Coordinates of C-alpha atoms in Angstrom, one line a residue:
M1 CA -4.7 1.2 26.4
T2 CA -3.9 0.1 29.8
D3 CA -4.3 -3.5 29.5
T4 CA -0.7 -5.4 29.3
I5 CA -1.2 -7.4 25.7
F6 CA 0.3 -10.3 23.5
A7 CA 0.6 -12.3 20.0
L8 CA 2.2 -13.9 18.2
A9 CA 5.1 -12.1 15.7
S10 CA 5.6 -15.4 13.9
G11 CA 3.8 -17.4 12.0
A12 CA 1.4 -20.0 12.9
G13 CA 1.8 -23.9 13.0
R14 CA 4.9 -26.5 13.2
A15 CA 8.7 -24.2 13.5
A16 CA 11.6 -24.1 15.2
I17 CA 10.8 -21.0 17.0
A18 CA 8.1 -18.8 18.3
V19 CA 8.0 -15.5 19.4
L20 CA 5.0 -14.0 21.2
R21 CA 4.7 -10.0 22.1
L22 CA 3.6 -8.5 25.7
S23 CA 3.2 -5.2 25.0
G24 CA 2.0 -2.9 28.3
T25 CA 1.5 -0.1 31.5
G26 CA 1.4 -4.7 32.7
C27 CA 4.6 -5.9 31.3
A28 CA 7.3 -6.3 33.9
E29 CA 4.8 -8.1 36.4
V30 CA 3.6 -10.1 33.3
V31 CA 7.2 -11.3 32.6
R32 CA 8.7 -11.4 36.1
A33 CA 5.5 -13.5 37.2
V34 CA 6.3 -16.7 33.7
A35 CA 10.0 -15.5 33.3
G36 CA 10.9 -15.5 36.9
G37 CA 12.3 -11.9 36.4
L38 CA 13.3 -9.5 34.1
P39 CA 16.5 -9.4 31.8
Q40 CA 18.6 -6.5 31.5
P41 CA 17.1 -4.3 28.5
R42 CA 17.8 -4.9 25.2
S43 CA 19.7 -8.2 26.2
A44 CA 19.0 -12.0 25.3
S45 CA 18.6 -14.3 28.5
L46 CA 18.0 -17.8 28.8
R47 CA 15.1 -18.5 31.1
R48 CA 12.7 -21.1 32.4
L49 CA 8.8 -20.3 31.6
R50 CA 6.4 -21.5 34.8
D51 CA 3.0 -21.1 34.5
P52 CA 2.7 -18.2 37.4
A53 CA -0.6 -20.9 38.6
S54 CA 0.9 -24.3 39.0
G55 CA 4.4 -24.0 39.2
E56 CA 4.7 -26.7 36.2
T57 CA 7.9 -25.3 33.4
L58 CA 6.3 -24.9 30.9
D59 CA 9.7 -24.3 28.2
Q60 CA 13.1 -22.8 28.3
A61 CA 13.0 -19.6 26.0
V62 CA 14.8 -16.3 24.9
V63 CA 13.4 -13.5 26.4
L64 CA 14.1 -10.1 25.8
W65 CA 13.5 -6.8 27.6
F66 CA 12.3 -4.0 25.9
P67 CA 11.9 -0.5 28.7
A68 CA 9.4 2.6 27.6
P69 CA 10.3 4.8 25.3
R70 CA 12.5 2.7 23.5
S71 CA 10.7 0.0 22.0
Y72 CA 8.0 -0.6 19.0
T73 CA 4.8 0.3 21.2
G74 CA 6.2 3.0 23.0
E75 CA 5.6 0.6 26.5
D76 CA 7.0 -1.6 28.1
S77 CA 7.0 -5.0 25.9
A78 CA 9.3 -7.6 25.4
E79 CA 8.7 -10.4 23.5
L80 CA 9.2 -14.6 24.3
H81 CA 11.2 -17.1 21.6
L82 CA 9.9 -20.6 22.9
H83 CA 10.3 -23.6 20.9
G84 CA 7.8 -23.0 18.2
G85 CA 5.9 -26.3 18.7
R86 CA 1.4 -25.7 19.3
A87 CA 1.3 -26.9 22.5
V88 CA 4.2 -24.8 23.7
R89 CA 2.3 -21.6 22.3
E90 CA -0.7 -23.0 23.9
G91 CA 0.2 -23.1 27.5
V92 CA 2.6 -19.7 27.5
S93 CA -0.2 -18.2 26.2
A94 CA -2.9 -20.0 28.9
A95 CA 0.2 -19.2 31.3
L96 CA 0.1 -15.1 30.7
V97 CA -3.7 -14.7 30.7
S98 CA -3.1 -16.4 34.5
A99 CA -0.8 -14.1 35.0
G100 CA -2.7 -10.6 33.7
A101 CA -1.9 -10.2 30.0
R102 CA -4.8 -10.7 27.2
P103 CA -5.0 -11.8 23.6
A104 CA -3.9 -8.3 21.1
E105 CA -6.9 -7.2 18.5
P106 CA -5.5 -7.1 14.8
G107 CA -3.2 -4.3 14.7
E108 CA -3.4 -3.7 18.0
F109 CA 0.8 -3.0 18.6
T110 CA 0.8 -0.7 15.8
R111 CA -2.1 1.0 17.2
R112 CA -0.2 1.6 20.4
A113 CA 2.7 2.5 18.4
F114 CA 0.7 5.4 16.7
L115 CA -1.4 6.3 19.7
N116 CA 2.1 6.6 21.7
G117 CA 3.8 9.0 18.5
R118 CA 6.3 6.4 17.1
L119 CA 5.1 6.7 14.1
D120 CA 2.3 8.4 11.7
L121 CA -0.9 7.0 10.1
T122 CA 1.0 6.8 6.4
A123 CA 3.8 4.5 8.2
A124 CA 1.4 2.2 10.4
E125 CA -0.3 1.8 6.6
G126 CA 3.8 1.0 4.9
I127 CA 3.6 -1.2 7.9
A128 CA 0.9 -3.1 6.8
D129 CA 2.4 -3.3 3.4
L130 CA 5.8 -4.1 3.8
I131 CA 4.0 -7.4 5.8
D132 CA 1.4 -8.0 2.5
A133 CA 4.1 -7.5 0.3
E134 CA 4.8 -10.6 -3.0
T135 CA 7.7 -8.4 -4.8
A136 CA 10.9 -6.2 -4.3
A137 CA 9.2 -3.7 -6.1
Q138 CA 5.6 -3.4 -4.1
R139 CA 9.0 -4.2 -0.7
R140 CA 10.6 -0.9 -1.8
Q141 CA 7.6 0.9 -2.1
A142 CA 6.6 -0.1 1.6
L143 CA 10.1 0.6 3.5
R144 CA 10.2 3.9 1.9
Q145 CA 6.5 4.6 3.5
A146 CA 7.1 2.9 6.7
G147 CA 10.3 4.3 7.1
G148 CA 8.5 7.5 7.0
A149 CA 9.2 9.1 2.9
L150 CA 5.3 10.0 2.5
A151 CA 5.0 12.4 6.7
A152 CA 8.1 14.0 5.8
R153 CA 7.2 15.3 2.8
Y154 CA 3.0 15.6 4.1
A155 CA 4.9 17.2 7.5
G156 CA 6.5 20.0 5.3
W157 CA 3.5 20.8 3.6
A158 CA 1.6 20.6 6.9
G159 CA 4.5 22.9 8.5
R160 CA 3.8 25.5 5.8
L161 CA 0.3 25.2 5.8
T162 CA 0.1 25.9 9.3
R163 CA 2.5 29.3 9.0
L164 CA -0.2 30.3 6.6
L165 CA -2.6 29.6 8.7
A166 CA -1.2 31.3 11.7
H167 CA 0.1 34.2 9.9
Q168 CA -3.1 35.0 9.1
E169 CA -5.0 34.9 11.7
A170 CA -2.1 37.2 13.4
A171 CA -4.1 39.4 10.9
I172 CA -7.2 39.5 10.9
E173 CA -6.9 39.3 15.4
F174 CA -4.0 41.9 15.3
A175 CA -4.3 44.6 13.3
E176 CA -3.7 46.4 14.8
D177 CA -0.4 45.1 16.5
D178 CA 3.3 46.4 14.3
L179 CA 2.7 43.2 11.9
P180 CA 3.5 43.4 8.2
N181 CA 1.0 44.9 5.8
D182 CA 1.1 42.2 3.3
L183 CA 0.3 39.2 5.4
E184 CA -2.1 38.6 3.0
A185 CA -1.0 38.6 -0.3
Q186 CA 2.1 36.1 1.0
M187 CA -1.0 33.8 2.4
R188 CA -3.1 34.2 -0.8
D189 CA 0.6 33.6 -2.8
G190 CA 1.7 30.8 -0.9
A191 CA -1.6 28.7 -0.7
A192 CA -1.6 28.7 -4.4
A193 CA 2.2 27.9 -4.7
L194 CA 0.7 24.7 -1.9
A195 CA -2.7 24.0 -4.1
A196 CA 0.0 23.2 -7.6
Q197 CA 2.6 20.8 -5.5
I198 CA 0.1 18.4 -4.2
R199 CA -1.2 18.7 -7.6
A200 CA 1.5 17.7 -8.9
H201 CA 2.0 14.5 -6.6
L202 CA -1.4 13.4 -6.9
D203 CA -0.6 14.1 -11.2
D204 CA 0.2 9.9 -10.9
G205 CA -2.0 7.8 -12.2
G206 CA -2.0 5.7 -9.3
R207 CA 1.1 4.6 -10.0
G208 CA 1.6 3.5 -6.3
E209 CA -1.8 2.2 -5.8
R210 CA -1.2 0.3 -8.9
L211 CA 2.1 -1.2 -7.3
R212 CA 0.3 -1.9 -3.7
E213 CA -2.4 -3.9 -5.0
G214 CA -0.7 -5.4 -8.8
L215 CA -2.4 -4.5 -12.0
W216 CA -4.3 -6.2 -14.1
A217 CA -3.2 -8.0 -17.7
A218 CA -5.5 -9.8 -19.6
I219 CA -4.5 -11.5 -23.0
V220 CA -7.6 -11.0 -25.2
G221 CA -7.7 -12.8 -29.0
A222 CA -9.3 -15.7 -30.9
P223 CA -10.4 -18.7 -30.9
N224 CA -7.3 -21.4 -31.5
A225 CA -5.0 -18.2 -31.2
G226 CA -2.7 -19.6 -28.3
K227 CA -3.8 -17.5 -25.1
S228 CA -3.7 -20.9 -23.4
S229 CA -0.6 -21.9 -24.2
L230 CA 1.0 -18.2 -24.3
L231 CA -0.3 -18.2 -20.4
N232 CA 1.4 -21.4 -19.3
A233 CA 4.5 -20.7 -21.1
L234 CA 4.3 -16.9 -18.8
A235 CA 3.3 -19.1 -16.2
G236 CA 5.5 -21.5 -15.9
R237 CA 2.3 -23.8 -15.3
E238 CA -0.1 -26.1 -16.8
A239 CA -3.0 -23.5 -15.9
A240 CA -4.9 -23.3 -18.1
I241 CA -6.7 -26.0 -20.1
V242 CA -5.2 -26.3 -23.6
S243 CA -7.1 -27.4 -26.8
A244 CA -7.4 -27.9 -30.3
H245 CA -11.1 -27.2 -29.9
A246 CA -12.3 -24.7 -30.4
G247 CA -14.0 -22.1 -26.9
T248 CA -12.1 -24.1 -24.4
T249 CA -11.7 -21.4 -22.4
R250 CA -15.2 -20.0 -21.2
D251 CA -14.5 -18.0 -18.0
V252 CA -11.1 -15.7 -16.6
V253 CA -8.3 -18.5 -15.9
E254 CA -6.0 -16.2 -14.1
V255 CA -1.8 -16.3 -13.0
R256 CA -0.4 -14.2 -10.7
L257 CA 3.5 -13.0 -12.4
D258 CA 6.3 -11.2 -11.0
L259 CA 7.6 -8.7 -13.9
G260 CA 10.7 -6.6 -12.6
G261 CA 9.1 -6.5 -9.2
V262 CA 5.8 -5.2 -10.0
P263 CA 2.9 -8.2 -9.0
V264 CA 0.9 -8.9 -12.3
L265 CA -2.2 -11.0 -12.3
L266 CA -2.6 -12.5 -16.6
A267 CA -5.8 -13.5 -17.3
D268 CA -6.7 -15.8 -20.2
T269 CA -9.9 -15.3 -21.7
A270 CA -13.0 -16.2 -23.7
G271 CA -12.2 -17.0 -27.5
L272 CA -13.5 -13.2 -29.1
R273 CA -16.0 -14.8 -31.9
D274 CA -19.8 -15.2 -32.4
A275 CA -20.2 -17.9 -30.1
P276 CA -22.9 -20.7 -30.8
D277 CA -24.0 -20.7 -26.9
E278 CA -25.1 -19.2 -23.9
I279 CA -22.2 -20.2 -21.8
E280 CA -19.4 -19.3 -24.5
A281 CA -21.2 -16.0 -25.0
E282 CA -21.0 -14.9 -21.7
G283 CA -17.6 -15.6 -21.4
V284 CA -17.4 -13.6 -24.7
R285 CA -18.8 -10.5 -22.8
R286 CA -15.6 -11.2 -19.4
A287 CA -13.2 -11.0 -21.8
L288 CA -13.8 -7.7 -23.6
R289 CA -15.1 -5.8 -20.3
R290 CA -11.7 -7.5 -18.4
A291 CA -9.4 -5.6 -21.7
E292 CA -10.8 -2.7 -21.0
E293 CA -10.2 -2.5 -17.2
A294 CA -7.2 -4.4 -17.4
D295 CA -3.7 -1.9 -17.1
I296 CA -2.3 -4.2 -20.2
V297 CA -3.7 -5.5 -23.2
M298 CA -1.9 -8.3 -24.6
A299 CA -4.0 -9.1 -28.3
V300 CA -3.2 -12.4 -29.4
F301 CA -3.2 -13.6 -33.5
A302 CA -3.0 -16.9 -34.6
A303 CA 0.6 -16.6 -37.1
D304 CA -1.2 -19.3 -40.1
R305 CA -4.2 -17.3 -39.4
T306 CA -5.8 -14.3 -41.4
P307 CA -6.2 -11.6 -38.7
D308 CA -9.7 -11.6 -36.9
A309 CA -12.1 -8.9 -37.0
E310 CA -12.9 -8.8 -33.1
T311 CA -9.5 -8.7 -31.7
L312 CA -8.2 -6.5 -34.8
A313 CA -11.1 -3.6 -33.1
L314 CA -9.0 -3.4 -30.0
V315 CA -5.4 -2.7 -31.2
A316 CA -5.6 0.2 -29.9
P317 CA -2.0 2.7 -29.1
G318 CA -0.6 0.9 -26.4
V319 CA -1.8 -2.7 -26.6
L320 CA 0.4 -5.4 -27.1
V321 CA -0.3 -6.9 -30.6
V322 CA 1.4 -11.0 -30.1
A323 CA 1.6 -13.0 -33.3
N324 CA 2.2 -17.0 -31.4
K325 CA 2.4 -20.1 -33.4
T326 CA 5.2 -18.9 -35.5
D327 CA 6.5 -22.3 -35.6
L328 CA 3.7 -22.7 -38.3
A329 CA 4.1 -19.7 -39.9
A330 CA 5.6 -16.4 -40.4
A331 CA 4.7 -13.7 -38.0
P332 CA 3.0 -10.9 -40.9
R333 CA 5.0 -7.6 -41.2
E334 CA 2.0 -5.8 -39.6
I335 CA -1.1 -5.9 -38.0
G336 CA -3.4 -3.7 -37.7
G337 CA -1.1 -1.1 -38.6
V338 CA 2.0 -2.6 -35.5
A339 CA 4.3 -4.5 -35.1
P340 CA 3.9 -7.6 -34.1
L341 CA 6.1 -9.2 -31.5
A342 CA 6.2 -12.5 -32.9
V343 CA 6.9 -16.2 -30.6
S344 CA 5.6 -19.6 -30.2
A345 CA 4.2 -20.7 -27.4
R346 CA 5.0 -24.2 -28.4
T347 CA 9.0 -24.0 -29.4
G348 CA 9.4 -20.6 -26.8
H349 CA 10.7 -18.7 -30.0
G350 CA 10.0 -14.9 -28.6
L351 CA 9.2 -15.8 -25.4
E352 CA 12.0 -14.0 -23.5
A353 CA 11.3 -11.0 -25.7
L354 CA 7.9 -10.8 -24.8
Q355 CA 9.0 -10.8 -20.9
G356 CA 11.1 -8.0 -22.3
V357 CA 8.4 -6.0 -23.1
L358 CA 6.0 -7.3 -20.6
T359 CA 8.3 -6.3 -17.9
E360 CA 9.0 -2.9 -19.1
M361 CA 4.9 -2.0 -19.5
A362 CA 4.9 -2.9 -16.3
A363 CA 7.0 -0.5 -14.6
A364 CA 6.1 2.0 -16.7
R365 CA 2.4 1.4 -15.7
A366 CA 3.0 0.8 -12.2
G367 CA 5.4 4.3 -12.4
L368 CA 9.2 2.6 -10.3
S369 CA 11.0 4.8 -8.6
A370 CA 12.4 5.9 -5.9
E371 CA 10.3 8.6 -4.2
A372 CA 7.6 7.3 -2.0
G373 CA 4.1 8.1 -4.2
L374 CA -0.2 7.5 -2.9
T375 CA -0.6 4.0 -2.3
R376 CA -4.3 4.4 -0.6
P377 CA -7.5 6.2 -1.7
R378 CA -7.8 7.3 1.3
H379 CA -4.8 9.9 0.9
R380 CA -5.8 10.9 -2.1
A381 CA -9.0 11.3 -0.8
A382 CA -7.4 13.8 1.9
L383 CA -4.6 15.5 -0.8
L384 CA -7.4 16.6 -3.2
D385 CA -9.4 18.1 0.1
A386 CA -7.0 19.9 0.8
A387 CA -6.0 21.3 -2.6
R388 CA -9.9 22.2 -2.3
W389 CA -9.6 24.2 0.4
L390 CA -6.2 25.7 -0.6
D391 CA -7.8 27.2 -3.4
E392 CA -11.4 28.6 -1.2
A393 CA -8.7 29.8 1.0
V394 CA -7.2 31.8 -2.2
A395 CA -10.6 32.8 -3.7
A396 CA -12.1 34.0 -0.7
P397 CA -13.8 37.9 -0.7
L398 CA -12.9 38.0 3.1
P399 CA -9.5 37.6 5.5
E400 CA -12.0 35.0 8.4
L401 CA -13.7 32.9 5.4
A402 CA -9.9 32.8 4.5
S403 CA -8.7 31.6 7.4
E404 CA -11.7 29.1 7.6
A405 CA -10.6 27.9 4.3
L406 CA -7.2 27.5 5.2
R407 CA -7.7 25.8 9.0
A408 CA -10.0 22.8 7.0
A409 CA -7.2 22.7 4.3
V410 CA -4.2 21.8 7.8
R411 CA -7.5 18.8 9.4
S412 CA -7.1 17.2 5.6
L413 CA -3.3 17.3 5.4
G414 CA -3.3 16.6 9.0
R415 CA -5.5 13.3 8.7
L416 CA -3.3 12.2 6.1
T417 CA -0.7 11.1 9.0
G418 CA -3.4 11.7 12.2
H419 CA -1.5 14.6 13.4
V420 CA -3.7 17.3 13.7
G421 CA -4.0 20.1 16.8
V422 CA -4.5 24.0 17.5
E423 CA -1.1 24.8 19.4
D424 CA 0.9 24.2 16.1
V425 CA -0.9 26.8 15.0
L426 CA -0.1 28.5 18.2
D427 CA 3.3 27.5 18.8
V428 CA 3.2 29.8 15.2
V429 CA 1.4 32.5 15.3
F430 CA 3.6 33.7 19.1
G431 CA 6.6 32.5 18.3
D432 CA 6.6 34.9 14.2
F433 CA 5.5 37.6 16.1
C434 CA 6.2 38.9 19.2
I435 CA 3.1 40.4 19.9
G436 CA 2.7 41.6 22.7
K437 CA 5.8 40.2 24.4

């Protein structure tokens, strides 16, 4: 935390502009050494950058200065907007090292922002998700989290829990003082209500994690049902080999799709049948396993053939049944008791309707909403732990045991945002009760 750090904030490679960020207590001295002085705070200034050791001119760049605490990290920070050539970047980086800075470790800027109280852990994770976002829905979810939507919800719960703990501690430590008689009952009612709210929040089917990581979709069906052609049509490119020879696809072929802002990894699988050789049999096993694991399963049948038993066995509620090759024959009215979606991968007939249905299914599985949801297993584990400790507090036979359970629940919630401290409890104790004046 005492070092001055720097890193390339823009993308690597040849570009018009490259941005180097600096942060740390010695940031001002480093910028003065390289840029010949500090610009006005938060104002762009064109400066000639020089090597402090040799005096050689390295670049003419725009310099921005952000004095603490009004910066991303909460420390003195600066940005150097350079020309994007590799030689310029490397020369200025060497000059910064010569002036006393060091290259930053991965995530060190955001780590310092957290340690300096500029953001909490959930917001830091939201920033990471925002950088990795590939679709509009992922971007919206990451922005909500980076903007503090999750932190605000958890801070509200933590405040309620802290108050419950403070009142419980007061009832134990200051029993002889003039305190309300129903503090114990209030604690149990409040703990039960909070536990119910946390469990309702957890009961989201993992939608936030699904949106962040992307959904899995699998195309399954008999050989020559047109699965590979369908995958290519949905992907808009020749991703899978198409052949009239049965058993062409022996391994899983995957493409990434953006379905209404939800990232989906769509997999074409080996045709379902009694495979004649060991390699194809392994492909069939992988196809069945992928169908079991997928969020969306598309069972594809050829309209000009009798539905095969292997694919029929996979038809169940939630499975999308597709009748392909309707350019060769009319789609049957029902397959496995379900009205199929009629398409032709060759002519494009029905593909728009298929994409619409897939988009609706993806949105339902990912649970798109305006509210911030859980996005990581870490969040889920901490909340489950907090709910369990709240149950312990409600059922505790002794006030001291209830107090210890509430304290554990506070720690569990604190792990979500990274804020855990006894001072919060003390503030409530001495703020709510005039004990000893």
